Amino acid sequence: MRRTQVRVALLAMSALVGSVLVATTPAGADTADATVTAGSERSHLEDADDVRLVHVRMTGADMLDKVVAAGFDLEHGLRRVPTGIEGEAVVTAEQVAELEALGVEIIGDDEAFAWSDEADGGLRASGARTAQAVQPASHEATVRVVRADWFTTKGQGFLYVEARTTEGQQSNPVVTMQLENDSGKDTPFGFARTMSRFVDSGQYMFHRNLFKLDTRPSQIRVTSSTGGVTTGFVSDWLEDAPPPLTSNPGYKWDFVDGYRTPQQLYSRAEEIAREYPDIAEIVYLPNKTNGYQRKAQATIGGTGQSAVVVSSAAWGHEGGNDITVEFVERPGANLPLSVEVQGKAIRVLLAKDAAGALASTAAQVAAALESQSQGLVDRAHPYRTNAGTGIVAPTTGPVALTDFLDQKRAGAPEGEVPRGPATIPVLRIGKHRDGRNPGVLIQAQDHAREWVPATTSLEAAERLVHNYKSDWDTKKIVDNTDVFFILSNNPDGANYSFYNFASQRRNLTNHCPDENADPGRRNSWGVDLNRNYRVGSGHDGYAGGSTNCVSDTYQGPAKLSEPESKNIIWLVENYRNIKFMMSVHSNGGQLFWQPGAYIADGRITTPRPPLGDEAFYWQSASRILSQVKAHRQTVVTPENVGGSSDVLYSSAGNVREDLYHTYGIYAFGWEVGGSVYNPATGNWQGGSFQPPWVGTPDLVSGHSETMEYANGIMEMFRVAADWGKDKKKPTSQLVPGGGTYSGPVDVRFETSEPATIYYTTDGSRPTLESPRYEATEFREPGQVFHVTETTTFRWFSVDAAGNVEKGYDPTNDGKRDNYRSATITVTGR
């Protein structure tokens, strides 16, 4: 099956990409350096004749990290493929050479990874050695089925399989695996095909396949080229979803009719609080953003050694835009360099030598501007990495500095954008806003260019308040949860995306030193807010956060350096009832959680959640995504669900990691949008950050994505409400259980619901410090114990809501030892 790739203009943010803005060409300047006039929105890419869209393949997140750190914007629209990660970039021929020097493979569209629709004969066809026999007991298994899921979308069936071999890291020869499936209960296996081997950062992950089937299979069989074979049953993924709330009689929905700027989002949040004071209020976050504002600037004299970059001390809207700078040649010889200031007009009187020739270098002019401009200029320096050794030429007249924020992008909403720092309001909805109910934080638009997350979150808020008095299911949500909506967590960047540069990802804070501080870099400044947190940070060596201030994943100069990230920590520390969080992004079509980052060397992840938490995440994801599917049959496939470093890439310093590990909050990340199956073509159509608001109902549009993912957010509220009301204690058992066995036996734990098991085998009392029952491997079920001698297991289970099996108190030593116990007696006969 050919999967249509997301085709977003992923512009590289390197020196060759940003629009290099220069002032009016000075008299006598080298015109080859001054190719763009002040105020122009053109870039080097747009001027180049050899610009093209290229498909790239990287070996894994470690290489992706290097590419992004070099200034290439490849952060979204990516896809994990067997040999690493594929994506797209718009580049020049020179940039292709840069990518190849970094080890990136440039591939053609026909070389992009695509799942095969047809059986290929599997191991026999590939000439690999076939399985010798059914493999031995599970503790010796070389092949394991991780998951086998059946789902349907738009009338088409699909089977998704993940399997793992203990020999998967072997590279010479590479271990291959064959997948077969039956056509229903008691039918033979067939349709043999070779599974794709997935490797990330040099580490084997699993083999997997996704392919079309018209009939739901009952079982699969997986065979390794080294001889292992195993079978597994097929499960349903998102099938038979209950009807969404939108199907309730009289239910009101479809409130959002287009994309909204931060001002519109905040205004509506405050209106809701005024209109529904019995169930809504506004919480204002204490840290103001750094502002939709820029210093006024100009690059004077081209881009060579004679160029000078000038930045105002005042913000552009506070007087910086009124400043002019003129380089003046005077008649005579032996004249010193000096600066005259009249009001906001700065005149640099250029030096001359004994022969009457101009003698001021760019470095000297920059120093004079900083020291003699009477406070009007706070930054002046040579262009980028230049030493500024060139002789400065006079300008043809005064050059006006500008913050470049006055120009309105075509198609942007009407209305002036307020300058200066912004206060972010949080819309809080709940009947009881006193901490008694579990809190749910919905955080949208960390990344400025992602417009659908904001409309999705607003639609969910509208549904809560409009249906509270008329819909019983909504009333239960509002009465039993405490919801906090941050409709746009990056208002400065979002405004810049709407009005100046649609592809803006980060906030607007410029931490760049002189070499990257000229206005040609202005679309590359800012901090990636979802790389600015404390756990699994790039500052601690985790992959996915850049130290390059013009990288789209720039992590900032320090952890929590940005007011927007500080606000999230303030919120969860001051409202301790927040137990659930969803960071809403676009446009990958994924739902994920921890681990979210890893150290590339060895692929060492942040701590994985306990098996019980992992199971709770999966259970919640199934509920949430079932409601997304119920709207128009959009399926987020199992390959795109799980730990984000497993299904996507490493994202150092993300908010989810911090909130889960520091505060125990169940923190989800959601990439709305993504691929939608098109039955007309038989392909999956990719999405974009700002899809047309209205489009083909069955395919990609902002409106459809808003409605279907609002369904999912509503279900997350129900997950939280159920969690808050859960007083039922879990039960667990050892399978096959205690008893006498004539030889070694394999045992495992099972629980009645997602729960974490603490156990001992040394005769001691189990506590919260005892070993936890763990997964065999990531994305797999619990481990199997191979018991070879008489052993007593003592254990208890704790569910996601904190209920302890049988009411056992693991902290009260010896007072009530009602933990579970089972003895496996091995006789040796």
Short mmCIF file of N, CA, C and O in Angstrom, two decimals, residues 441-484:
data_model
loop_
_atom_site.label_atom_id
_atom_site.label_comp_id
_atom_site.label_asym_id
_atom_site.label_seq_id
_atom_site.Cartn_x
_atom_site.Cartn_y
_atom_site.Cartn_z
N LEU A 441 -5.82 19.05 32.61
CA LEU A 441 -5.21 20.19 31.92
C LEU A 441 -5.13 19.91 30.43
O LEU A 441 -4.52 18.92 30.02
N ILE A 442 -5.76 20.76 29.63
CA ILE A 442 -5.67 20.70 28.18
C ILE A 442 -4.81 21.88 27.73
O ILE A 442 -5.18 23.03 27.90
N GLN A 443 -3.64 21.57 27.20
CA GLN A 443 -2.68 22.60 26.81
C GLN A 443 -2.50 22.56 25.30
O GLN A 443 -1.99 21.58 24.75
N ALA A 444 -2.92 23.61 24.62
CA ALA A 444 -2.86 23.64 23.16
C ALA A 444 -1.85 24.68 22.68
O ALA A 444 -1.57 25.66 23.36
N GLN A 445 -1.35 24.44 21.51
CA GLN A 445 -0.54 25.39 20.74
C GLN A 445 0.74 25.81 21.45
O GLN A 445 1.08 26.97 21.49
N ASP A 446 1.47 24.84 21.98
CA ASP A 446 2.86 25.11 22.35
C ASP A 446 3.63 25.54 21.11
O ASP A 446 4.50 26.40 21.18
N HIS A 447 3.29 24.90 19.99
CA HIS A 447 3.94 25.22 18.72
C HIS A 447 3.03 26.11 17.89
O HIS A 447 1.90 25.75 17.57
N ALA A 448 3.55 27.28 17.55
CA ALA A 448 2.73 28.36 17.02
C ALA A 448 1.96 28.01 15.75
O ALA A 448 0.81 28.39 15.57
N ARG A 449 2.60 27.26 14.85
CA ARG A 449 2.00 27.00 13.54
C ARG A 449 0.91 25.96 13.58
O ARG A 449 0.26 25.69 12.57
N GLU A 450 0.70 25.33 14.73
CA GLU A 450 -0.29 24.26 14.86
C GLU A 450 -1.63 24.88 15.27
O GLU A 450 -1.91 25.08 16.45
N TRP A 451 -2.47 25.19 14.29
CA TRP A 451 -3.70 25.94 14.53
C TRP A 451 -4.86 25.05 14.96
O TRP A 451 -5.74 25.48 15.70
N VAL A 452 -4.89 23.80 14.49
CA VAL A 452 -6.04 22.93 14.80
C VAL A 452 -6.12 22.59 16.29
O VAL A 452 -7.23 22.53 16.83
N PRO A 453 -5.01 22.35 17.00
CA PRO A 453 -5.14 22.07 18.43
C PRO A 453 -5.91 23.12 19.21
O PRO A 453 -6.67 22.80 20.14
N ALA A 454 -5.76 24.41 18.83
CA ALA A 454 -6.46 25.47 19.53
C ALA A 454 -7.97 25.40 19.27
O ALA A 454 -8.79 25.53 20.20
N THR A 455 -8.36 25.17 18.02
CA THR A 455 -9.80 25.09 17.72
C THR A 455 -10.41 23.83 18.31
O THR A 455 -11.57 23.84 18.76
N THR A 456 -9.65 22.74 18.34
CA THR A 456 -10.13 21.50 18.95
C THR A 456 -10.42 21.71 20.43
O THR A 456 -11.45 21.27 20.95
N SER A 457 -9.51 22.38 21.13
CA SER A 457 -9.67 22.62 22.56
C SER A 457 -10.83 23.57 22.83
O SER A 457 -11.63 23.35 23.76
N LEU A 458 -10.97 24.62 22.01
CA LEU A 458 -12.09 25.54 22.19
C LEU A 458 -13.41 24.84 21.94
O LEU A 458 -14.39 25.05 22.67
N GLU A 459 -13.48 23.98 20.93
CA GLU A 459 -14.72 23.24 20.64
C GLU A 459 -15.11 22.39 21.84
O GLU A 459 -16.30 22.32 22.21
N ALA A 460 -14.14 21.74 22.49
CA ALA A 460 -14.45 20.92 23.67
C ALA A 460 -14.99 21.79 24.81
O ALA A 460 -15.94 21.41 25.50
N ALA A 461 -14.40 22.96 25.00
CA ALA A 461 -14.88 23.87 26.05
C ALA A 461 -16.31 24.32 25.77
O ALA A 461 -17.15 24.37 26.68
N GLU A 462 -16.59 24.67 24.52
CA GLU A 462 -17.95 25.10 24.15
C GLU A 462 -18.96 23.98 24.42
O GLU A 462 -20.07 24.22 24.91
N ARG A 463 -18.59 22.75 24.10
CA ARG A 463 -19.51 21.64 24.32
C ARG A 463 -19.84 21.47 25.80
O ARG A 463 -20.98 21.16 26.16
N LEU A 464 -18.85 21.67 26.65
CA LEU A 464 -19.10 21.51 28.09
C LEU A 464 -20.13 22.52 28.59
O LEU A 464 -21.09 22.15 29.28
N VAL A 465 -19.94 23.78 28.28
CA VAL A 465 -20.82 24.81 28.86
C VAL A 465 -22.19 24.83 28.20
O VAL A 465 -23.21 25.10 28.87
N HIS A 466 -22.27 24.54 26.91
CA HIS A 466 -23.55 24.61 26.21
C HIS A 466 -24.45 23.42 26.52
O HIS A 466 -25.67 23.52 26.37
N ASN A 467 -23.84 22.30 26.90
CA ASN A 467 -24.65 21.09 27.12
C ASN A 467 -24.82 20.73 28.59
O ASN A 467 -25.46 19.73 28.90
N TYR A 468 -24.27 21.55 29.47
CA TYR A 468 -24.29 21.20 30.89
C TYR A 468 -25.70 21.00 31.43
O TYR A 468 -25.98 20.05 32.16
N LYS A 469 -26.61 21.86 31.05
CA LYS A 469 -27.97 21.80 31.61
C LYS A 469 -28.91 20.89 30.81
O LYS A 469 -30.01 20.59 31.28
N SER A 470 -28.48 20.47 29.64
CA SER A 470 -29.41 19.70 28.80
C SER A 470 -28.96 18.28 28.50
O SER A 470 -29.77 17.47 28.02
N ASP A 471 -27.71 17.95 28.77
CA ASP A 471 -27.20 16.62 28.43
C ASP A 471 -26.64 15.97 29.70
O ASP A 471 -25.71 16.50 30.33
N TRP A 472 -27.17 14.80 30.04
CA TRP A 472 -26.81 14.15 31.29
C TRP A 472 -25.35 13.74 31.31
O TRP A 472 -24.66 13.89 32.33
N ASP A 473 -24.82 13.25 30.19
CA ASP A 473 -23.42 12.84 30.15
C ASP A 473 -22.48 14.03 30.37
O ASP A 473 -21.46 13.92 31.06
N THR A 474 -22.82 15.17 29.77
CA THR A 474 -22.00 16.36 29.97
C THR A 474 -22.08 16.84 31.41
O THR A 474 -21.08 17.25 32.00
N LYS A 475 -23.27 16.79 31.98
CA LYS A 475 -23.43 17.20 33.38
C LYS A 475 -22.54 16.36 34.30
O LYS A 475 -21.91 16.89 35.23
N LYS A 476 -22.45 15.06 34.04
CA LYS A 476 -21.60 14.20 34.86
C LYS A 476 -20.13 14.60 34.73
O LYS A 476 -19.38 14.55 35.71
N ILE A 477 -19.71 14.98 33.52
CA ILE A 477 -18.33 15.43 33.34
C ILE A 477 -18.07 16.68 34.16
O ILE A 477 -17.10 16.77 34.93
N VAL A 478 -18.93 17.68 34.02
CA VAL A 478 -18.72 18.97 34.67
C VAL A 478 -18.85 18.84 36.19
O VAL A 478 -18.14 19.52 36.95
N ASP A 479 -19.73 17.97 36.64
CA ASP A 479 -19.91 17.78 38.08
C ASP A 479 -18.78 16.99 38.73
O ASP A 479 -18.57 17.09 39.95
N ASN A 480 -18.04 16.22 37.92
CA ASN A 480 -17.08 15.28 38.50
C ASN A 480 -15.64 15.50 38.07
O ASN A 480 -14.77 14.70 38.43
N THR A 481 -15.39 16.56 37.30
CA THR A 481 -14.02 16.89 36.93
C THR A 481 -13.80 18.39 37.09
O THR A 481 -14.75 19.17 37.28
N ASP A 482 -12.56 18.79 37.00
CA ASP A 482 -12.16 20.19 37.10
C ASP A 482 -11.20 20.43 35.94
O ASP A 482 -10.04 20.02 35.98
N VAL A 483 -11.71 21.06 34.88
CA VAL A 483 -10.98 21.13 33.62
C VAL A 483 -10.30 22.50 33.46
O VAL A 483 -10.94 23.54 33.68
N PHE A 484 -9.04 22.49 33.06
CA PHE A 484 -8.27 23.70 32.83
C PHE A 484 -7.87 23.75 31.35
O PHE A 484 -7.12 22.89 30.88
#
